[in-house]
GROMACS .gro file of C-alpha atoms in nm:
model
  496
    1MET     CA    1  -7.262   7.037  -2.862
    2LEU     CA    2  -7.532   7.031  -3.132
    3ALA     CA    3  -7.398   7.359  -3.271
    4MET     CA    4  -7.045   7.220  -3.274
    5ALA     CA    5  -7.172   6.907  -3.450
    6LEU     CA    6  -7.271   7.122  -3.748
    7ALA     CA    7  -6.911   7.233  -3.799
    8ALA     CA    8  -6.759   6.896  -3.704
    9LEU     CA    9  -6.969   6.687  -3.943
   10ASP     CA   10  -6.927   6.925  -4.233
   11GLY     CA   11  -6.577   6.834  -4.348
   12THR     CA   12  -6.599   6.456  -4.313
   13ILE     CA   13  -6.946   6.419  -4.462
   14VAL     CA   14  -6.865   6.631  -4.769
   15ALA     CA   15  -6.536   6.454  -4.842
   16THR     CA   16  -6.711   6.119  -4.897
   17ALA     CA   17  -6.948   6.256  -5.160
   18VAL     CA   18  -6.690   6.438  -5.375
   19PRO     CA   19  -6.700   6.181  -5.661
   20GLN     CA   20  -7.078   6.213  -5.688
   21ILE     CA   21  -7.065   6.593  -5.667
   22VAL     CA   22  -6.803   6.615  -5.942
   23GLY     CA   23  -6.996   6.364  -6.153
   24ASP     CA   24  -7.309   6.579  -6.129
   25LEU     CA   25  -7.168   6.933  -6.145
   26GLY     CA   26  -6.829   6.884  -6.312
   27GLY     CA   27  -6.544   7.112  -6.207
   28LEU     CA   28  -6.284   6.847  -6.123
   29SER     CA   29  -6.001   7.099  -6.160
   30ILE     CA   30  -6.142   7.330  -5.889
   31PHE     CA   31  -6.322   7.089  -5.655
   32SER     CA   32  -6.051   7.126  -5.386
   33TRP     CA   33  -6.191   7.473  -5.322
   34LEU     CA   34  -6.495   7.305  -5.167
   35PHE     CA   35  -6.267   7.258  -4.867
   36SER     CA   36  -6.021   7.544  -4.916
   37GLY     CA   37  -6.298   7.803  -4.950
   38TYR     CA   38  -6.466   7.682  -4.633
   39LEU     CA   39  -6.133   7.679  -4.445
   40LEU     CA   40  -6.055   8.032  -4.563
   41ALA     CA   41  -6.388   8.169  -4.442
   42VAL     CA   42  -6.366   7.996  -4.102
   43THR     CA   43  -6.008   8.099  -4.033
   44VAL     CA   44  -6.019   8.466  -4.129
   45THR     CA   45  -6.346   8.531  -3.944
   46LEU     CA   46  -6.242   8.378  -3.610
   47PRO     CA   47  -6.081   8.696  -3.470
   48VAL     CA   48  -6.376   8.907  -3.588
   49TYR     CA   49  -6.633   8.686  -3.418
   50GLY     CA   50  -6.421   8.671  -3.103
   51LYS     CA   51  -6.427   9.049  -3.074
   52LEU     CA   52  -6.800   9.064  -3.157
   53SER     CA   53  -6.880   8.811  -2.884
   54ASP     CA   54  -6.686   9.019  -2.630
   55THR     CA   55  -6.881   9.327  -2.736
   56PHE     CA   56  -7.237   9.202  -2.792
   57GLY     CA   57  -7.230   8.876  -2.597
   58ARG     CA   58  -7.195   8.514  -2.706
   59LYS     CA   59  -7.562   8.437  -2.766
   60PRO     CA   60  -7.634   8.676  -3.058
   61VAL     CA   61  -7.306   8.585  -3.229
   62LEU     CA   62  -7.371   8.212  -3.192
   63ILE     CA   63  -7.730   8.243  -3.317
   64ALA     CA   64  -7.619   8.453  -3.615
   65GLY     CA   65  -7.346   8.199  -3.696
   66ILE     CA   66  -7.584   7.903  -3.690
   67VAL     CA   67  -7.841   8.087  -3.906
   68LEU     CA   68  -7.570   8.183  -4.157
   69PHE     CA   69  -7.441   7.825  -4.162
   70LEU     CA   70  -7.790   7.690  -4.229
   71VAL     CA   71  -7.853   7.947  -4.503
   72GLY     CA   72  -7.527   7.835  -4.663
   73SER     CA   73  -7.635   7.470  -4.632
   74VAL     CA   74  -7.964   7.537  -4.813
   75LEU     CA   75  -7.780   7.728  -5.085
   76CYS     CA   76  -7.529   7.440  -5.123
   77ALA     CA   77  -7.815   7.195  -5.168
   78THR     CA   78  -7.950   7.407  -5.455
   79ALA     CA   79  -7.613   7.464  -5.629
   80TRP     CA   80  -7.626   7.436  -6.008
   81SER     CA   81  -7.251   7.440  -6.077
   82MET     CA   82  -6.922   7.376  -5.901
   83ALA     CA   83  -6.848   7.750  -5.889
   84ALA     CA   84  -7.184   7.817  -5.722
   85LEU     CA   85  -7.128   7.535  -5.473
   86ILE     CA   86  -6.785   7.675  -5.381
   87ALA     CA   87  -6.934   8.022  -5.328
   88PHE     CA   88  -7.207   7.877  -5.105
   89ARG     CA   89  -6.947   7.679  -4.909
   90VAL     CA   90  -6.779   8.011  -4.830
   91VAL     CA   91  -7.114   8.130  -4.691
   92GLN     CA   92  -7.121   7.816  -4.475
   93GLY     CA   93  -6.769   7.894  -4.357
   94LEU     CA   94  -6.869   8.244  -4.254
   95GLY     CA   95  -7.117   8.083  -4.017
   96GLY     CA   96  -6.875   7.806  -3.917
   97GLY     CA   97  -6.622   8.059  -3.789
   98ALA     CA   98  -6.880   8.198  -3.545
   99ILE     CA   99  -6.974   7.848  -3.427
  100GLN     CA  100  -6.624   7.712  -3.365
  101GLY     CA  101  -6.490   8.007  -3.168
  102THR     CA  102  -6.804   8.100  -2.976
  103VAL     CA  103  -6.892   7.748  -2.857
  104GLN     CA  104  -6.548   7.715  -2.698
  105THR     CA  105  -6.593   8.053  -2.527
  106VAL     CA  106  -6.943   7.969  -2.400
  107ALA     CA  107  -6.808   7.649  -2.247
  108ALA     CA  108  -6.555   7.854  -2.048
  109ASP     CA  109  -6.825   8.103  -1.947
  110LEU     CA  110  -7.070   7.846  -1.815
  111TYR     CA  111  -6.838   7.609  -1.631
  112PRO     CA  112  -6.598   7.683  -1.345
  113LEU     CA  113  -6.230   7.604  -1.382
  114LYS     CA  114  -6.249   7.261  -1.219
  115GLU     CA  115  -6.528   7.147  -1.454
  116ARG     CA  116  -6.394   7.288  -1.781
  117PRO     CA  117  -6.196   6.976  -1.877
  118LYS     CA  118  -6.517   6.769  -1.867
  119ILE     CA  119  -6.717   6.998  -2.094
  120GLN     CA  120  -6.423   7.052  -2.329
  121ALA     CA  121  -6.377   6.674  -2.348
  122LYS     CA  122  -6.744   6.641  -2.442
  123LEU     CA  123  -6.693   6.893  -2.719
  124SER     CA  124  -6.390   6.692  -2.834
  125THR     CA  125  -6.611   6.382  -2.836
  126VAL     CA  126  -6.834   6.559  -3.089
  127TRP     CA  127  -6.536   6.583  -3.324
  128ALA     CA  128  -6.436   6.222  -3.257
  129THR     CA  129  -6.787   6.095  -3.327
  130SER     CA  130  -6.809   6.305  -3.642
  131SER     CA  131  -6.481   6.165  -3.776
  132VAL     CA  132  -6.634   5.816  -3.760
  133ALA     CA  133  -6.998   5.889  -3.843
  134GLY     CA  134  -6.941   6.157  -4.108
  135PRO     CA  135  -6.790   5.935  -4.381
  136ALA     CA  136  -7.055   5.669  -4.324
  137ILE     CA  137  -7.345   5.916  -4.345
  138GLY     CA  138  -7.194   6.093  -4.646
  139GLY     CA  139  -7.141   5.764  -4.828
  140LEU     CA  140  -7.497   5.656  -4.752
  141PHE     CA  141  -7.651   5.976  -4.884
  142ALA     CA  142  -7.427   5.989  -5.190
  143GLY     CA  143  -7.478   5.621  -5.274
  144TYR     CA  144  -7.849   5.571  -5.203
  145LEU     CA  145  -8.012   5.916  -5.206
  146ASP     CA  146  -7.850   6.229  -5.349
  147TRP     CA  147  -7.539   6.423  -5.253
  148ARG     CA  148  -7.755   6.731  -5.182
  149TRP     CA  149  -7.885   6.560  -4.867
  150ILE     CA  150  -7.543   6.593  -4.703
  151PHE     CA  151  -7.620   6.965  -4.673
  152LEU     CA  152  -7.992   6.935  -4.595
  153ILE     CA  153  -7.919   6.708  -4.295
  154ASN     CA  154  -7.778   7.020  -4.127
  155LEU     CA  155  -8.124   7.176  -4.105
  156PRO     CA  156  -8.281   6.960  -3.830
  157VAL     CA  157  -7.956   6.956  -3.629
  158GLY     CA  158  -7.922   7.332  -3.659
  159ALA     CA  159  -8.289   7.393  -3.578
  160ALA     CA  160  -8.257   7.189  -3.257
  161ALA     CA  161  -7.939   7.377  -3.163
  162LEU     CA  162  -8.106   7.712  -3.226
  163TRP     CA  163  -8.411   7.622  -3.016
  164LEU     CA  164  -8.199   7.510  -2.722
  165ILE     CA  165  -7.970   7.815  -2.736
  166VAL     CA  166  -8.255   8.066  -2.768
  167ARG     CA  167  -8.449   7.901  -2.488
  168HIS     CA  168  -8.175   7.809  -2.238
  169LEU     CA  169  -7.860   8.018  -2.290
  170ARG     CA  170  -7.879   8.322  -2.062
  171GLU     CA  171  -7.608   8.584  -2.035
  172THR     CA  172  -7.800   8.881  -1.891
  173GLY     CA  173  -7.634   9.041  -1.592
  174ARG     CA  174  -7.294   8.878  -1.646
  175THR     CA  175  -6.988   9.058  -1.521
  176GLY     CA  176  -6.626   8.974  -1.577
  177ALA     CA  177  -6.293   9.074  -1.440
  178SER     CA  178  -6.046   9.228  -1.675
  179ALA     CA  179  -5.694   9.096  -1.692
  180THR     CA  180  -5.564   9.403  -1.521
  181GLY     CA  181  -5.782   9.337  -1.217
  182GLY     CA  182  -6.118   9.470  -1.111
  183GLY     CA  183  -6.461   9.395  -1.251
  184ASP     CA  184  -6.627   9.550  -1.549
  185ALA     CA  185  -6.987   9.522  -1.653
  186VAL     CA  186  -7.001   9.327  -1.974
  187ARG     CA  187  -7.357   9.389  -2.080
  188PRO     CA  188  -7.479   9.637  -2.172
  189ARG     CA  189  -7.161   9.773  -2.333
  190LYS     CA  190  -7.114  10.047  -2.588
  191ALA     CA  191  -7.052   9.892  -2.928
  192ARG     CA  192  -6.733  10.017  -3.090
  193ILE     CA  193  -6.642   9.776  -3.366
  194ASP     CA  194  -6.319   9.820  -3.558
  195TRP     CA  195  -6.462   9.750  -3.901
  196ALA     CA  196  -6.148   9.870  -4.081
  197GLY     CA  197  -5.941   9.628  -3.873
  198ALA     CA  198  -6.189   9.347  -3.936
  199LEU     CA  199  -6.164   9.401  -4.312
  200ALA     CA  200  -5.784   9.420  -4.294
  201VAL     CA  201  -5.760   9.095  -4.091
  202PHE     CA  202  -6.001   8.924  -4.330
  203ALA     CA  203  -5.811   9.036  -4.641
  204THR     CA  204  -5.468   8.948  -4.497
  205GLY     CA  205  -5.581   8.603  -4.386
  206ALA     CA  206  -5.756   8.536  -4.716
  207LEU     CA  207  -5.447   8.623  -4.922
  208LEU     CA  208  -5.214   8.421  -4.698
  209LEU     CA  209  -5.432   8.111  -4.698
  210THR     CA  210  -5.491   8.135  -5.074
  211ALA     CA  211  -5.114   8.146  -5.127
  212LEU     CA  212  -5.061   7.846  -4.896
  213VAL     CA  213  -5.350   7.638  -5.029
  214GLN     CA  214  -5.286   7.696  -5.400
  215GLY     CA  215  -4.905   7.715  -5.395
  216GLY     CA  216  -4.753   7.404  -5.549
  217VAL     CA  217  -5.099   7.296  -5.673
  218ALA     CA  218  -5.248   7.560  -5.903
  219TRP     CA  219  -4.907   7.717  -5.971
  220PRO     CA  220  -4.540   7.655  -5.873
  221TRP     CA  221  -4.415   7.798  -5.542
  222LEU     CA  222  -4.168   8.034  -5.708
  223SER     CA  223  -4.407   8.152  -5.980
  224ALA     CA  224  -4.537   8.508  -6.019
  225PRO     CA  225  -4.884   8.433  -5.869
  226SER     CA  226  -4.735   8.271  -5.559
  227LEU     CA  227  -4.471   8.540  -5.498
  228GLY     CA  228  -4.726   8.812  -5.570
  229LEU     CA  229  -4.971   8.675  -5.314
  230PHE     CA  230  -4.704   8.648  -5.045
  231ALA     CA  231  -4.584   9.003  -5.118
  232ALA     CA  232  -4.942   9.136  -5.102
  233THR     CA  233  -4.992   8.946  -4.775
  234ALA     CA  234  -4.684   9.112  -4.623
  235VAL     CA  235  -4.804   9.459  -4.730
  236LEU     CA  236  -5.154   9.396  -4.592
  237ALA     CA  237  -5.012   9.256  -4.267
  238CYS     CA  238  -4.815   9.577  -4.212
  239ALA     CA  239  -5.126   9.783  -4.288
  240THR     CA  240  -5.326   9.571  -4.043
  241VAL     CA  241  -5.074   9.636  -3.765
  242VAL     CA  242  -5.098  10.011  -3.827
  243ILE     CA  243  -5.479  10.005  -3.831
  244GLU     CA  244  -5.501   9.793  -3.516
  245ARG     CA  245  -5.260  10.018  -3.324
  246ARG     CA  246  -5.475  10.320  -3.398
  247ALA     CA  247  -5.812  10.155  -3.330
  248ALA     CA  248  -5.992  10.222  -3.002
  249GLU     CA  249  -6.129   9.865  -2.990
  250PRO     CA  250  -5.901   9.659  -3.221
  251ILE     CA  251  -6.012   9.322  -3.355
  252ILE     CA  252  -5.675   9.172  -3.259
  253PRO     CA  253  -5.565   9.383  -2.961
  254GLY     CA  254  -5.201   9.416  -2.870
  255TRP     CA  255  -5.247   9.249  -2.532
  256VAL     CA  256  -5.299   8.916  -2.708
  257TRP     CA  257  -4.926   8.921  -2.788
  258ARG     CA  258  -4.798   9.127  -2.494
  259ARG     CA  259  -4.913   8.877  -2.231
  260ARG     CA  260  -4.661   8.596  -2.222
  261ASN     CA  261  -4.906   8.318  -2.143
  262ILE     CA  262  -5.140   8.402  -2.434
  263ALA     CA  263  -4.856   8.466  -2.680
  264ALA     CA  264  -4.690   8.136  -2.584
  265VAL     CA  265  -5.013   7.939  -2.622
  266ASN     CA  266  -5.083   8.105  -2.958
  267LEU     CA  267  -4.740   7.996  -3.084
  268ALA     CA  268  -4.766   7.648  -2.932
  269LEU     CA  269  -5.113   7.587  -3.076
  270GLY     CA  270  -4.994   7.717  -3.413
  271ALA     CA  271  -4.727   7.445  -3.401
  272LEU     CA  272  -4.999   7.195  -3.304
  273GLY     CA  273  -5.201   7.288  -3.612
  274LEU     CA  274  -4.892   7.235  -3.824
  275LEU     CA  275  -4.802   6.893  -3.681
  276MET     CA  276  -5.163   6.771  -3.696
  277VAL     CA  277  -5.138   6.758  -4.075
  278ALA     CA  278  -4.912   6.451  -4.046
  279PRO     CA  279  -5.166   6.216  -3.883
  280THR     CA  280  -5.488   6.358  -4.029
  281VAL     CA  281  -5.374   6.386  -4.392
  282PHE     CA  282  -5.095   6.133  -4.436
  283VAL     CA  283  -5.188   5.839  -4.210
  284PRO     CA  284  -5.494   5.743  -4.422
  285THR     CA  285  -5.272   5.759  -4.731
  286TYR     CA  286  -5.013   5.542  -4.556
  287ALA     CA  287  -5.276   5.291  -4.447
  288GLN     CA  288  -5.418   5.254  -4.798
  289SER     CA  289  -5.105   5.278  -5.014
  290VAL     CA  290  -4.853   5.099  -4.788
  291LEU     CA  291  -5.067   4.862  -4.580
  292GLY     CA  292  -5.321   4.797  -4.856
  293LEU     CA  293  -5.626   4.876  -4.641
  294GLY     CA  294  -5.957   4.999  -4.777
  295PRO     CA  295  -6.079   5.356  -4.714
  296ILE     CA  296  -6.300   5.257  -4.417
  297ALA     CA  297  -6.028   5.050  -4.248
  298ALA     CA  298  -5.778   5.333  -4.308
  299GLY     CA  299  -6.019   5.571  -4.139
  300PHE     CA  300  -6.031   5.347  -3.834
  301VAL     CA  301  -5.651   5.359  -3.804
  302LEU     CA  302  -5.676   5.737  -3.770
  303SER     CA  303  -5.984   5.721  -3.546
  304ALA     CA  304  -5.769   5.566  -3.269
  305MET     CA  305  -5.629   5.915  -3.213
  306THR     CA  306  -5.974   6.078  -3.199
  307LEU     CA  307  -6.085   5.824  -2.938
  308SER     CA  308  -5.794   5.872  -2.695
  309TRP     CA  309  -5.780   6.251  -2.730
  310PRO     CA  310  -6.107   6.337  -2.544
  311VAL     CA  311  -6.038   6.076  -2.274
  312SER     CA  312  -5.696   6.225  -2.206
  313ALA     CA  313  -5.841   6.577  -2.215
  314ALA     CA  314  -6.113   6.487  -1.963
  315LEU     CA  315  -5.852   6.355  -1.720
  316SER     CA  316  -5.603   6.639  -1.771
  317ASN     CA  317  -5.739   6.839  -1.478
  318ARG     CA  318  -5.596   6.578  -1.241
  319VAL     CA  319  -5.255   6.665  -1.383
  320TYR     CA  320  -5.269   7.043  -1.418
  321ASN     CA  321  -5.426   7.085  -1.074
  322ARG     CA  322  -5.107   6.930  -0.937
  323ILE     CA  323  -4.832   7.066  -1.161
  324GLY     CA  324  -4.993   7.361  -1.342
  325PHE     CA  325  -5.100   7.436  -1.699
  326ARG     CA  326  -4.753   7.494  -1.840
  327LEU     CA  327  -4.591   7.176  -1.709
  328THR     CA  328  -4.892   6.968  -1.814
  329GLY     CA  329  -4.854   7.105  -2.166
  330VAL     CA  330  -4.481   7.029  -2.153
  331VAL     CA  331  -4.549   6.667  -2.056
  332GLY     CA  332  -4.809   6.630  -2.332
  333ILE     CA  333  -4.600   6.774  -2.614
  334SER     CA  334  -4.289   6.584  -2.497
  335LEU     CA  335  -4.480   6.255  -2.522
  336ALA     CA  336  -4.621   6.361  -2.861
  337LEU     CA  337  -4.266   6.431  -2.982
  338VAL     CA  338  -4.162   6.076  -2.886
  339PHE     CA  339  -4.463   5.917  -3.058
  340LEU     CA  340  -4.417   6.123  -3.375
  341LEU     CA  341  -4.053   6.013  -3.395
  342ALA     CA  342  -4.160   5.652  -3.337
  343PHE     CA  343  -4.367   5.643  -3.656
  344PRO     CA  344  -4.070   5.629  -3.900
  345PHE     CA  345  -3.939   5.325  -3.709
  346LEU     CA  346  -4.250   5.116  -3.779
  347PRO     CA  347  -4.166   4.797  -3.973
  348PHE     CA  348  -4.238   4.781  -4.345
  349PRO     CA  349  -4.505   4.698  -4.447
  350GLY     CA  350  -4.614   4.610  -4.093
  351GLN     CA  351  -4.960   4.546  -3.950
  352ALA     CA  352  -5.251   4.789  -3.919
  353TRP     CA  353  -5.242   4.776  -3.537
  354GLN     CA  354  -4.894   4.928  -3.530
  355PRO     CA  355  -4.977   5.274  -3.673
  356ALA     CA  356  -5.312   5.255  -3.490
  357LEU     CA  357  -5.125   5.214  -3.161
  358VAL     CA  358  -4.904   5.514  -3.241
  359MET     CA  359  -5.217   5.718  -3.320
  360LEU     CA  360  -5.380   5.605  -2.993
  361LEU     CA  361  -5.078   5.719  -2.791
  362LEU     CA  362  -5.044   6.040  -2.991
  363GLY     CA  363  -5.408   6.132  -2.928
  364GLY     CA  364  -5.360   6.082  -2.555
  365ALA     CA  365  -5.050   6.301  -2.554
  366LEU     CA  366  -5.212   6.582  -2.755
  367GLY     CA  367  -5.522   6.581  -2.534
  368LEU     CA  368  -5.289   6.640  -2.241
  369PHE     CA  369  -5.117   6.918  -2.434
  370GLN     CA  370  -5.392   7.122  -2.598
  371LEU     CA  371  -5.678   7.140  -2.349
  372PRO     CA  372  -5.483   7.258  -2.040
  373LEU     CA  373  -5.330   7.541  -2.245
  374ILE     CA  374  -5.670   7.656  -2.377
  375ILE     CA  375  -5.823   7.641  -2.029
  376GLY     CA  376  -5.520   7.820  -1.886
  377VAL     CA  377  -5.566   8.112  -2.125
  378GLN     CA  378  -5.944   8.126  -2.077
  379SER     CA  379  -5.896   8.130  -1.701
  380SER     CA  380  -5.643   8.413  -1.718
  381VAL     CA  381  -5.882   8.667  -1.872
  382GLY     CA  382  -6.218   8.812  -1.773
  383TRP     CA  383  -6.548   8.768  -1.954
  384SER     CA  384  -6.498   9.076  -2.169
  385GLU     CA  385  -6.170   8.942  -2.312
  386ARG     CA  386  -6.238   8.568  -2.325
  387GLY     CA  387  -6.389   8.562  -2.675
  388THR     CA  388  -6.094   8.749  -2.824
  389ALA     CA  389  -5.839   8.533  -2.640
  390THR     CA  390  -6.009   8.207  -2.744
  391ALA     CA  391  -6.043   8.321  -3.105
  392SER     CA  392  -5.674   8.414  -3.121
  393ILE     CA  393  -5.578   8.060  -3.014
  394LEU     CA  394  -5.806   7.895  -3.270
  395PHE     CA  395  -5.693   8.140  -3.539
  396CYS     CA  396  -5.326   8.053  -3.482
  397ARG     CA  397  -5.406   7.681  -3.486
  398GLN     CA  398  -5.592   7.716  -3.818
  399ILE     CA  399  -5.307   7.916  -3.971
  400GLY     CA  400  -5.064   7.649  -3.852
  401GLN     CA  401  -5.276   7.382  -4.015
  402SER     CA  402  -5.276   7.568  -4.347
  403VAL     CA  403  -4.899   7.619  -4.332
  404GLY     CA  404  -4.854   7.252  -4.244
  405ALA     CA  405  -5.066   7.134  -4.536
  406ALA     CA  406  -4.857   7.339  -4.778
  407LEU     CA  407  -4.520   7.261  -4.618
  408PHE     CA  408  -4.567   6.887  -4.565
  409GLY     CA  409  -4.735   6.848  -4.903
  410ALA     CA  410  -4.421   6.993  -5.060
  411VAL     CA  411  -4.199   6.763  -4.849
  412ALA     CA  412  -4.394   6.451  -4.948
  413ASN     CA  413  -4.400   6.546  -5.316
  414SER     CA  414  -4.026   6.613  -5.323
  415VAL     CA  415  -3.947   6.276  -5.163
  416LEU     CA  416  -4.177   6.092  -5.405
  417ALA     CA  417  -4.035   6.278  -5.706
  418ALA     CA  418  -3.680   6.193  -5.598
  419ARG     CA  419  -3.770   5.825  -5.555
  420LEU     CA  420  -3.931   5.813  -5.902
  421ALA     CA  421  -3.628   5.978  -6.058
  422ALA     CA  422  -3.395   5.724  -5.893
  423ALA     CA  423  -3.611   5.419  -5.965
  424PRO     CA  424  -3.404   5.113  -6.062
  425THR     CA  425  -3.697   4.945  -6.237
  426GLY     CA  426  -3.930   5.037  -6.522
  427GLY     CA  427  -4.307   5.038  -6.545
  428LEU     CA  428  -4.348   5.310  -6.283
  429PRO     CA  429  -4.567   5.623  -6.304
  430THR     CA  430  -4.401   5.922  -6.462
  431ASP     CA  431  -4.531   6.178  -6.211
  432VAL     CA  432  -4.624   6.200  -5.845
  433ASP     CA  433  -4.999   6.242  -5.908
  434ALA     CA  434  -5.015   5.902  -6.077
  435ILE     CA  435  -4.869   5.707  -5.781
  436SER     CA  436  -5.194   5.670  -5.586
  437ARG     CA  437  -5.382   5.567  -5.901
  438ALA     CA  438  -5.119   5.307  -5.976
  439LEU     CA  439  -5.137   5.161  -5.623
  440ASP     CA  440  -5.518   5.149  -5.647
  441ASP     CA  441  -5.467   4.890  -5.919
  442PRO     CA  442  -5.148   4.705  -5.816
  443ALA     CA  443  -5.229   4.418  -6.054
  444ALA     CA  444  -5.127   4.648  -6.341
  445LEU     CA  445  -4.777   4.677  -6.190
  446THR     CA  446  -4.502   4.425  -6.155
  447THR     CA  447  -4.440   4.299  -5.800
  448GLN     CA  448  -4.109   4.484  -5.791
  449ALA     CA  449  -4.264   4.812  -5.913
  450ALA     CA  450  -4.554   4.795  -5.664
  451ASP     CA  451  -4.314   4.724  -5.378
  452TYR     CA  452  -4.092   5.014  -5.482
  453LEU     CA  453  -4.388   5.253  -5.489
  454ARG     CA  454  -4.502   5.142  -5.144
  455HIS     CA  455  -4.151   5.202  -5.009
  456ALA     CA  456  -4.155   5.548  -5.171
  457VAL     CA  457  -4.488   5.640  -5.009
  458ALA     CA  458  -4.366   5.506  -4.672
  459ALA     CA  459  -4.048   5.717  -4.703
  460ALA     CA  460  -4.250   6.029  -4.787
  461VAL     CA  461  -4.478   5.981  -4.485
  462ASP     CA  462  -4.176   5.915  -4.262
  463HIS     CA  463  -4.024   6.247  -4.368
  464VAL     CA  464  -4.354   6.422  -4.294
  465PHE     CA  465  -4.361   6.274  -3.942
  466VAL     CA  466  -4.005   6.390  -3.881
  467GLY     CA  467  -4.118   6.738  -3.983
  468ALA     CA  468  -4.417   6.708  -3.748
  469ALA     CA  469  -4.177   6.610  -3.468
  470ALA     CA  470  -3.979   6.927  -3.542
  471ALA     CA  471  -4.300   7.129  -3.500
  472ALA     CA  472  -4.362   6.953  -3.167
  473ALA     CA  473  -4.007   7.046  -3.062
  474VAL     CA  474  -4.080   7.410  -3.144
  475ALA     CA  475  -4.396   7.397  -2.929
  476LEU     CA  476  -4.192   7.243  -2.645
  477LEU     CA  477  -3.929   7.518  -2.664
  478VAL     CA  478  -4.201   7.785  -2.663
  479LEU     CA  479  -4.353   7.642  -2.345
  480LEU     CA  480  -4.013   7.613  -2.178
  481PHE     CA  481  -3.874   7.956  -2.266
  482VAL     CA  482  -4.168   8.184  -2.352
  483ALA     CA  483  -4.457   8.073  -2.131
  484PRO     CA  484  -4.454   8.190  -1.767
  485ARG     CA  485  -4.405   7.926  -1.501
  486ARG     CA  486  -4.757   7.988  -1.370
  487PHE     CA  487  -5.056   8.119  -1.560
  488PRO     CA  488  -5.240   8.405  -1.383
  489ILE     CA  489  -5.589   8.292  -1.278
  490ILE     CA  490  -5.878   8.537  -1.260
  491GLN     CA  491  -6.188   8.438  -1.066
  492ASP     CA  492  -6.513   8.553  -1.223
  493ASP     CA  493  -6.878   8.444  -1.213
  494SER     CA  494  -6.810   8.112  -1.385
  495ASP     CA  495  -6.547   8.020  -1.127
  496SER     CA  496  -6.756   8.099  -0.821
   0.00000   0.00000   0.00000
């Protein structure tokens, strides 16, 4: 949990200090890469670390990831320019990829099937706590000390995590059953790493995420850089498939997609990553621009979802033990679909408790959806395949999130641009980027203009939630028509 806290705190604590960082180092035009660079490094390394943990064990991979993350934190604290800080954030992300995937795998290794919801709920609580504590800690450091402390605070947390893992995490003598039946000794195991495949996966993911993150921001979607990146991604993806088919121990083995339960969960969790962009990115904007709340109050509207999610996840075993993993996921995503569609029907401008209630219900539904599917996949493979299977799920979810950020950002911008073009009143901003600045100072606008802008933002967010509901519908269809009725369960040491 301490290791996971490093990755969980990182995004929220850095976001609060961006004004101070930009004021000190400059680089306003490229500061978004503080987050994009980290996301790139985490996402594209997940499959690599998953395979490494299946080959060498979880402990060395987790220790290496924490050390790399802490080295990146120290480097970030010493950054002398925005470009240097972005490069050091990538180093942090290289460690963060090992932490996120391996911690989830260790939890499945150490706890039997009936106890996995409890430990996974505790890990979810780490993220929930970080979403509330991170902005407060980041604001404190940035306002009263120095922004560099937001990276140095990782050192004591990471040191404690390292000490506990080195001292107490024992894997020696573990055995696991393969998915085809029978047991296989996991350690020691001959190391055969597909380095060519790892490089191909890394390069393909990096190009795809760069195209998604920068498209519509640094350059237009149909421009030469955007089309070139997507074309290069397609070529590299084909090359990756060829390399992986020929590899003796591929980074992303074919069985990840040949087994219906894993393929279905990968697709469903990819849709989850996509739909999660709606609440996490657009609800704070809605709360501030439409409801007129401050940043802290807007954060609390979103935090309702992070509070109900781990509670629902912890109780999900009472459901899937009765009706199975697949049907539990179906119930969860069906409820999420209803709550996502409810958001556009909220009254305008409404009260803060109304979107908070929707977020509370949505978090409960998604906790019932995500965790049973992850546990179902982890329980269907042996020890020697669990790291790869878990990493594939997290990888698909991260890709979905990147696609969602690009797609829903384009949807919101198109709605806002159309509303500005059709505005019946004057005194409005001339471009989409100026809308949030104008609503930050509504006294500079006429009452009619401010009200029109708030309606425009509300309409844009409503369209995004409809798109998120479509993603939920895709996940529902995948579970109904791709996932098997029952997930195969393999008993190994952790289930005894």
